[in-house]
Structures are given as structure tokens and as C-alpha cells.
PDB file of C-alpha atoms in Angstrom:
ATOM      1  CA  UNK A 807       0.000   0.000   0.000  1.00  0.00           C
ATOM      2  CA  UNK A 808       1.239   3.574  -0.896  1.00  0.00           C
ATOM      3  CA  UNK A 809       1.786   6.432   1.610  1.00  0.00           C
ATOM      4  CA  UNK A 810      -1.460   8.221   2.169  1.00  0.00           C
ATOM      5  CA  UNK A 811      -3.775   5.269   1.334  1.00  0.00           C
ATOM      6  CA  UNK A 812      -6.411   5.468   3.816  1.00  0.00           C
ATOM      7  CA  UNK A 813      -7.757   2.284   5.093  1.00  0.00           C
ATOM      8  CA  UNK A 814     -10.506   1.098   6.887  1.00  0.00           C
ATOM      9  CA  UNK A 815     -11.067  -1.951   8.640  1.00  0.00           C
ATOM     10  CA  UNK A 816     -12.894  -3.702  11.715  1.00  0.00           C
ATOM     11  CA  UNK A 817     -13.438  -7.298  12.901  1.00  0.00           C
ATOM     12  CA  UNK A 818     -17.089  -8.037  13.836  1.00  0.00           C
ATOM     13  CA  UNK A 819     -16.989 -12.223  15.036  1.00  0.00           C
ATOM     14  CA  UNK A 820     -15.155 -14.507  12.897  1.00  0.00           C
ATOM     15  CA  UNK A 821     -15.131 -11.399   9.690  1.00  0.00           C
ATOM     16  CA  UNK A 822     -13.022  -9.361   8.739  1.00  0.00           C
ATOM     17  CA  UNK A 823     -14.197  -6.242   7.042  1.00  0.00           C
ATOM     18  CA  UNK A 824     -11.739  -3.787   5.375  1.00  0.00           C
ATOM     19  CA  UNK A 825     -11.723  -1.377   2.759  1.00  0.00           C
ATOM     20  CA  UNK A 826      -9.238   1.209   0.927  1.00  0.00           C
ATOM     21  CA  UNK A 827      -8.492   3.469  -1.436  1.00  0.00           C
ATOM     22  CA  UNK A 828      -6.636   1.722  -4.450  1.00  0.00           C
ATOM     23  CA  UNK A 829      -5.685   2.448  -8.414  1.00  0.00           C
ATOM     24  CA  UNK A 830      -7.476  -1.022  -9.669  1.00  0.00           C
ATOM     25  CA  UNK A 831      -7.243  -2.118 -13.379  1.00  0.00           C
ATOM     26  CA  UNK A 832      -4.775   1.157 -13.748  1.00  0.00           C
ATOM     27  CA  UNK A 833      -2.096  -1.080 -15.612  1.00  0.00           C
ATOM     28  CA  UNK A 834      -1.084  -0.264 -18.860  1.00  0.00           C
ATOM     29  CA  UNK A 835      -2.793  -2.808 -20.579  1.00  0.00           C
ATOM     30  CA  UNK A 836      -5.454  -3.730 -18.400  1.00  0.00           C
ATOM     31  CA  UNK A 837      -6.440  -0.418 -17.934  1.00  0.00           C
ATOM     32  CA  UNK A 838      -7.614  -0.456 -21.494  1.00  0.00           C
ATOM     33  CA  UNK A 839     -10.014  -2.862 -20.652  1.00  0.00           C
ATOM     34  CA  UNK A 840     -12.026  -0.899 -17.685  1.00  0.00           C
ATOM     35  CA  UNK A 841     -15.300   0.581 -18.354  1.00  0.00           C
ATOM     36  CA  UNK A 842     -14.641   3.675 -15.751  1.00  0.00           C
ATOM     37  CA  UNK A 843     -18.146   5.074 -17.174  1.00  0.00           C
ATOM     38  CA  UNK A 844     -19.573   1.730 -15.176  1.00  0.00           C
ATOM     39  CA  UNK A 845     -17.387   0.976 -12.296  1.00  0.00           C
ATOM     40  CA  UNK A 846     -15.147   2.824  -9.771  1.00  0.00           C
ATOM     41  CA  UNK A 847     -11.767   1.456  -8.941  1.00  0.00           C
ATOM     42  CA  UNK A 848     -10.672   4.014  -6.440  1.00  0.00           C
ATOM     43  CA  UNK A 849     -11.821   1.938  -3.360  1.00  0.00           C
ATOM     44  CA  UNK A 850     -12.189  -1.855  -2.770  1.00  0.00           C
ATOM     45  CA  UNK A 851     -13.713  -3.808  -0.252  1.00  0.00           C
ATOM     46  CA  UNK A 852     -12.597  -7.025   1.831  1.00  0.00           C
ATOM     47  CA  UNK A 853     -13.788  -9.597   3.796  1.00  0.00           C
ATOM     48  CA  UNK A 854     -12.045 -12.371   5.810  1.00  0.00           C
ATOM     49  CA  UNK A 855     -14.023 -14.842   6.597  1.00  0.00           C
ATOM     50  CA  UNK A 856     -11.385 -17.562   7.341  1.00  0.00           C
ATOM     51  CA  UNK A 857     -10.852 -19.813   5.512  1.00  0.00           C
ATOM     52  CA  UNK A 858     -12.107 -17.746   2.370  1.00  0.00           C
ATOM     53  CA  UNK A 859     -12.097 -14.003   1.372  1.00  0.00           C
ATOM     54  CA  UNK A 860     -13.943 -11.947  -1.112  1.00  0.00           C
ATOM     55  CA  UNK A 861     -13.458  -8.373  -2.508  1.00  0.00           C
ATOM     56  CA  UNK A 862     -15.484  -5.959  -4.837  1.00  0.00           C
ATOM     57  CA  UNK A 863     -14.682  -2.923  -6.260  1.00  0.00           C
ATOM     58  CA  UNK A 864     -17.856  -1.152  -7.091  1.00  0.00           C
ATOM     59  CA  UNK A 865     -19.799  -4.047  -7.645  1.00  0.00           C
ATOM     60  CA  UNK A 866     -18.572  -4.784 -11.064  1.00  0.00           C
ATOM     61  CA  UNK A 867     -15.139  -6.571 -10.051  1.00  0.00           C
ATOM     62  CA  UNK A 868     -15.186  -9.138  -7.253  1.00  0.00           C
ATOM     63  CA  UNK A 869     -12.983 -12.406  -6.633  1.00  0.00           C
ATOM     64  CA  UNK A 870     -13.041 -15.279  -3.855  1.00  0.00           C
ATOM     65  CA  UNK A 871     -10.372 -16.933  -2.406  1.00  0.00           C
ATOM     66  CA  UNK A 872     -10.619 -19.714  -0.982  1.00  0.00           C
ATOM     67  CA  UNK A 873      -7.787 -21.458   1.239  1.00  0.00           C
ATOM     68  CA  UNK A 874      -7.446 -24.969   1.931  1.00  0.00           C
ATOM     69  CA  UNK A 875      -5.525 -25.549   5.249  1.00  0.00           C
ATOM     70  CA  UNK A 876      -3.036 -28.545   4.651  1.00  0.00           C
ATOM     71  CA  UNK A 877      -1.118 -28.475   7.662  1.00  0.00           C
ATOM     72  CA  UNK A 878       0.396 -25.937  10.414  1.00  0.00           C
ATOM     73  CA  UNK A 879       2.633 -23.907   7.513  1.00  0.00           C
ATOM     74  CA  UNK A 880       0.480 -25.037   4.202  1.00  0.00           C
ATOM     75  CA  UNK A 881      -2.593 -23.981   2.359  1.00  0.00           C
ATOM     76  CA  UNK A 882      -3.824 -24.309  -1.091  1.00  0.00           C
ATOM     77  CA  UNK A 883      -5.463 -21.092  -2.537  1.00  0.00           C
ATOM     78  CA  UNK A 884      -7.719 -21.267  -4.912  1.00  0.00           C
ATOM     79  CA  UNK A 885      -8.850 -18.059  -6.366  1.00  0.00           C
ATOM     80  CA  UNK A 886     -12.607 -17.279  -8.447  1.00  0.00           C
ATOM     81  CA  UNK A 887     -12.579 -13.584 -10.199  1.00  0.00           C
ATOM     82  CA  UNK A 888     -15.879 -11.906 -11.946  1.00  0.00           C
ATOM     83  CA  UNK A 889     -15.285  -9.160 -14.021  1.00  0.00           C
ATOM     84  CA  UNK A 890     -18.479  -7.687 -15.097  1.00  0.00           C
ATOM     85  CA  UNK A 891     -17.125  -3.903 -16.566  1.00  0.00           C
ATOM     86  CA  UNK A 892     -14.956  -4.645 -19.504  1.00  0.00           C
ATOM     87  CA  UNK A 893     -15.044  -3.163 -22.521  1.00  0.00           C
ATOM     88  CA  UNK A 894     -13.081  -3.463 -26.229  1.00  0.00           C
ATOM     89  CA  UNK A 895      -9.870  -1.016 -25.664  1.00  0.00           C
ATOM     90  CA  UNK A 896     -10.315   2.514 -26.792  1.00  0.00           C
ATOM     91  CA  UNK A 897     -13.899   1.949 -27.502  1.00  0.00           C
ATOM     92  CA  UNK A 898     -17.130   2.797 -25.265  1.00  0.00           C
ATOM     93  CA  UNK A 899     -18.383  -0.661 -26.363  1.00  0.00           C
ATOM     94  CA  UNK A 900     -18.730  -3.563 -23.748  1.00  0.00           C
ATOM     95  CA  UNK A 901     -17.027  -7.098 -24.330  1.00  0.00           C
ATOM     96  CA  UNK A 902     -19.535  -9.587 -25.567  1.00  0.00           C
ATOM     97  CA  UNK A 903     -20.355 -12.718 -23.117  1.00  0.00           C
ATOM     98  CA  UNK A 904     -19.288 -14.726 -25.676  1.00  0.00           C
ATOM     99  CA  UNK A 905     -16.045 -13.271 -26.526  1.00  0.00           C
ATOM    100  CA  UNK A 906     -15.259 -12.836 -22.535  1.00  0.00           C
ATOM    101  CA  UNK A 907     -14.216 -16.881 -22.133  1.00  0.00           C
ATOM    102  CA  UNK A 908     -11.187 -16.519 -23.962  1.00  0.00           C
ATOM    103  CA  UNK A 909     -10.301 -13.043 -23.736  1.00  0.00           C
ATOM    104  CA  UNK A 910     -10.119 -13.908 -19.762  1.00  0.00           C
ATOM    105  CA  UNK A 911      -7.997 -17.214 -20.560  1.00  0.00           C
ATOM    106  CA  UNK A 912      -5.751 -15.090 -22.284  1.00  0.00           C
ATOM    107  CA  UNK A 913      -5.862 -12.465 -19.445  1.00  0.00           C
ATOM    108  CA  UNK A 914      -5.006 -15.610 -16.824  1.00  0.00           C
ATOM    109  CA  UNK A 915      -1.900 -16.485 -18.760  1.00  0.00           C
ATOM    110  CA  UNK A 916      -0.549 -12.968 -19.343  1.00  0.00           C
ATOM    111  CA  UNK A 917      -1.090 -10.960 -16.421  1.00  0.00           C
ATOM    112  CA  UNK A 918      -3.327 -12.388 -13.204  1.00  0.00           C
ATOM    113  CA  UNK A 919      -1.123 -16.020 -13.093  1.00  0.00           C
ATOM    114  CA  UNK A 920       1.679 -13.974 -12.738  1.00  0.00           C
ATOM    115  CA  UNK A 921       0.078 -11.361 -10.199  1.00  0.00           C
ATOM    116  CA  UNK A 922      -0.824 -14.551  -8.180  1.00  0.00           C
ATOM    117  CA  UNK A 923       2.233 -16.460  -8.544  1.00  0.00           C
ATOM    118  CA  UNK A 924       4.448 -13.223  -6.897  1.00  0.00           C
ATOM    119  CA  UNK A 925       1.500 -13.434  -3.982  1.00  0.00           C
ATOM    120  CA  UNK A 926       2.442 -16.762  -3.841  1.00  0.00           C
ATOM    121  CA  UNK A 927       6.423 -15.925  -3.679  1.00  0.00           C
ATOM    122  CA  UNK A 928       5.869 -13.420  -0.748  1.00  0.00           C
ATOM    123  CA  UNK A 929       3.898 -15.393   1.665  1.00  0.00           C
ATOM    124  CA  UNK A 930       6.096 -18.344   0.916  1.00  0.00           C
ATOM    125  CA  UNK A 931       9.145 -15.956   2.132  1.00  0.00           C
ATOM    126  CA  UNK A 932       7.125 -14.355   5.019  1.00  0.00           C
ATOM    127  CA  UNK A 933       6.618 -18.226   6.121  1.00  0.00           C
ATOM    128  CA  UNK A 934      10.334 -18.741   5.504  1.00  0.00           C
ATOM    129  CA  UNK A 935      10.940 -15.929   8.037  1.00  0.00           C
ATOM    130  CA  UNK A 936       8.703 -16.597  10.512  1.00  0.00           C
ATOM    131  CA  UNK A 937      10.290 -20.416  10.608  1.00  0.00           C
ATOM    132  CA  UNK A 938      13.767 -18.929  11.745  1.00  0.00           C
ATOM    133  CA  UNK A 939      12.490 -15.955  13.810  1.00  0.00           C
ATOM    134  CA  UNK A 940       8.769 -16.897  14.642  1.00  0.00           C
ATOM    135  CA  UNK A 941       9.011 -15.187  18.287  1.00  0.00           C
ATOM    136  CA  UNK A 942      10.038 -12.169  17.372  1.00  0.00           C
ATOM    137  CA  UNK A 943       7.472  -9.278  17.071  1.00  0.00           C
ATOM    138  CA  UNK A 944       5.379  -9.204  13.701  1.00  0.00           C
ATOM    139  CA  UNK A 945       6.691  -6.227  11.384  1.00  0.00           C
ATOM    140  CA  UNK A 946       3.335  -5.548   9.547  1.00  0.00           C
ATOM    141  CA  UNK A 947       2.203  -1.565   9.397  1.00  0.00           C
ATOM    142  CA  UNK A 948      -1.094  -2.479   7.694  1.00  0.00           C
ATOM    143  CA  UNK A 949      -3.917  -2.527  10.104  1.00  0.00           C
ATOM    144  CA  UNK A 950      -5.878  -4.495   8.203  1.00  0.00           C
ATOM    145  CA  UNK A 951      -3.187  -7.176   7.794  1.00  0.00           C
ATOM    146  CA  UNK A 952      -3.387  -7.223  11.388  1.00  0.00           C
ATOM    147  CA  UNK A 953      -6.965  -7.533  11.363  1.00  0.00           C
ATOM    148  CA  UNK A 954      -6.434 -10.749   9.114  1.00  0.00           C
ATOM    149  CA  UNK A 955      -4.005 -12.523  11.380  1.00  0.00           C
ATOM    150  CA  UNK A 956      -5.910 -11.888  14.417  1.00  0.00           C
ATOM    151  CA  UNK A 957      -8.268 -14.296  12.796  1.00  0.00           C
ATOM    152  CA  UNK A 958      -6.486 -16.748  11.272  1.00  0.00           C
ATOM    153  CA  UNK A 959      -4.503 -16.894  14.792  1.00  0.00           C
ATOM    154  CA  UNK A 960      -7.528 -16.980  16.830  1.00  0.00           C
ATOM    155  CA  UNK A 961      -9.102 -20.092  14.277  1.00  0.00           C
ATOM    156  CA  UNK A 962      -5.664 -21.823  14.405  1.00  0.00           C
ATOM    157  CA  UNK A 963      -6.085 -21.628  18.357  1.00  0.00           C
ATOM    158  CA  UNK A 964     -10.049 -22.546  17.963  1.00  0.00           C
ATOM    159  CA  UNK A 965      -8.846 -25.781  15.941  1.00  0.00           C
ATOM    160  CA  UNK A 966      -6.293 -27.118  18.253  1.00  0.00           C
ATOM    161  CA  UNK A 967      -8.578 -27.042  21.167  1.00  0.00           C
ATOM    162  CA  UNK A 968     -10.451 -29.120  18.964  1.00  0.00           C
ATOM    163  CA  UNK A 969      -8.238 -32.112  18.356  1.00  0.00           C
ATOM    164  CA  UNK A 970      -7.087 -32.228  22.240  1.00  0.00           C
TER     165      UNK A 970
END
């Protein structure tokens, strides 16, 4: 998050809720692609609802993801996006349904695999470096972060009550 991004965020029982102001779809190339007459991308929403999370940014761009616990230092994520604001580039005219199949495979392979693969990379090394230094004091500045491992911590705890 840049400097000056306000944020937003509460937990209210086993949620989550956080939202901030953001610059979504403002890539060079998938900005083309972003019906701004139809949706706003200044501001997105969050929820963590362990062990899944959803966003939306004005109603028109949401995605799930949902995280399968494999053991103490593993999940799987697996991610569902709806884009419902696209249009063809330089053109007021919205993508056909028909035409929005591929156009998103395409999309996957280009440019949200590898958003989701360098997520992937940093919580793999933030694991890393809680192995070797897991009682030192977490470094996070984002509230909401915060907010999110509060939970998960709290449902770890909640689980291994469980199994005793």
C-alpha cells in the first residue's frame, strides 16, 4: 500500500471487514479494458471470513479466495474472479459474453497467473521468516493485515482445542 492510502477496517466475530483506497485495473494494458463510465476502482472492499475471502470494487469486479488448510505452515489457494465492466480497448463498447471466455484465458496467462504467482512468492518468504524468527514481534504496518491474522490466529487456536 502507498503512503497516504487510507484504510478502513474492523473485525465483527469470525469477519473481517476492510476497505481502501486503491488504483485497480490502472495497468497499462489492463487499464484499457475498464469501463470507468460503469465501475469505480478508487476503493475496494474485503472480507475475511477464514478460511475464504472476497473483494469488490464497485460491484462490477469481485474475486473469492478460498484457502485450503493442509497443515500448520500449508494452504492451497484457490482463487474465483468476476469481471463484469470490460469493454473493447479505446472503444465505449462492452465485451460480448461470448467473446469474454477466452479473452479472460488469455488475461489468466498474461497478467493475473503472474500477479498470483508473486502473492504466492511473498507469503512463501514471510513463512520462511517466521520459521527462523517466529518469536520475534510481527513487522506488519497495515492494520488491516493485522486484522487478518488476528483471525487466522484466533481459528488456528479454535482448531487445536479441537483435536485435544
Amino acid at each position: 500500500m502507498l503512503a497516504g492510502e487510507r484504510v478502513r477496517g474492523e473485525m465483527l466475530g469470525d469477519r473481517v471487514f476492510v476497505s481502501y483506497d486503491a488504483k485497480i485495473g490502472r495497468g497499462h494494458i489492463t487499464g484499457l479494458f475498464v469501463d470507468r463510465n460503469r465501475i469505480t476502482t478508487d476503493v475496494i472492499a474485503l472480507c475475511h471470513e477464514y478460511p475464504y475471502q472476497w473483494s469488490n470494487t464497485g460491484g462490477k469486479s469481485k474475486h473469492w479466495c478460498f484457502l485450503l488448510p493442509i497443515d500448520e505452515r500449508t494452504s492451497r489457494a484457490f482463487f474465483l474472479f468476476y469481471f463484469e465492466a470490460l469493454q473493447i480497448p479505446l472503444t465505449p463498447l462492452r465485451i460480448p459474453e461470448w467473446l469474454m471466455a477466452p479473452l479472460l484465458k488469455i488475461a489468466n496467462s498474461i497478467s493475473i497467473k503472474h500477479l498470483l504467482r508473486q502473492d504466492g512468492f511473498a507469503v512463501e518468504r514471510e513463512q520462511e521468516g517466521y520459521d527462523v524468527h517466529f518469536d520475534a514481534p510481527l513487522a506488519e504496518l497495515n492494520p488491516a493485515v493485522n486484522l487478518f491474522q488476528q483471525l487466522t490466529i484466533r481459528k488456528w487456536e479454535e482448531h487445536l482445542k479441537r483435536c485435544e
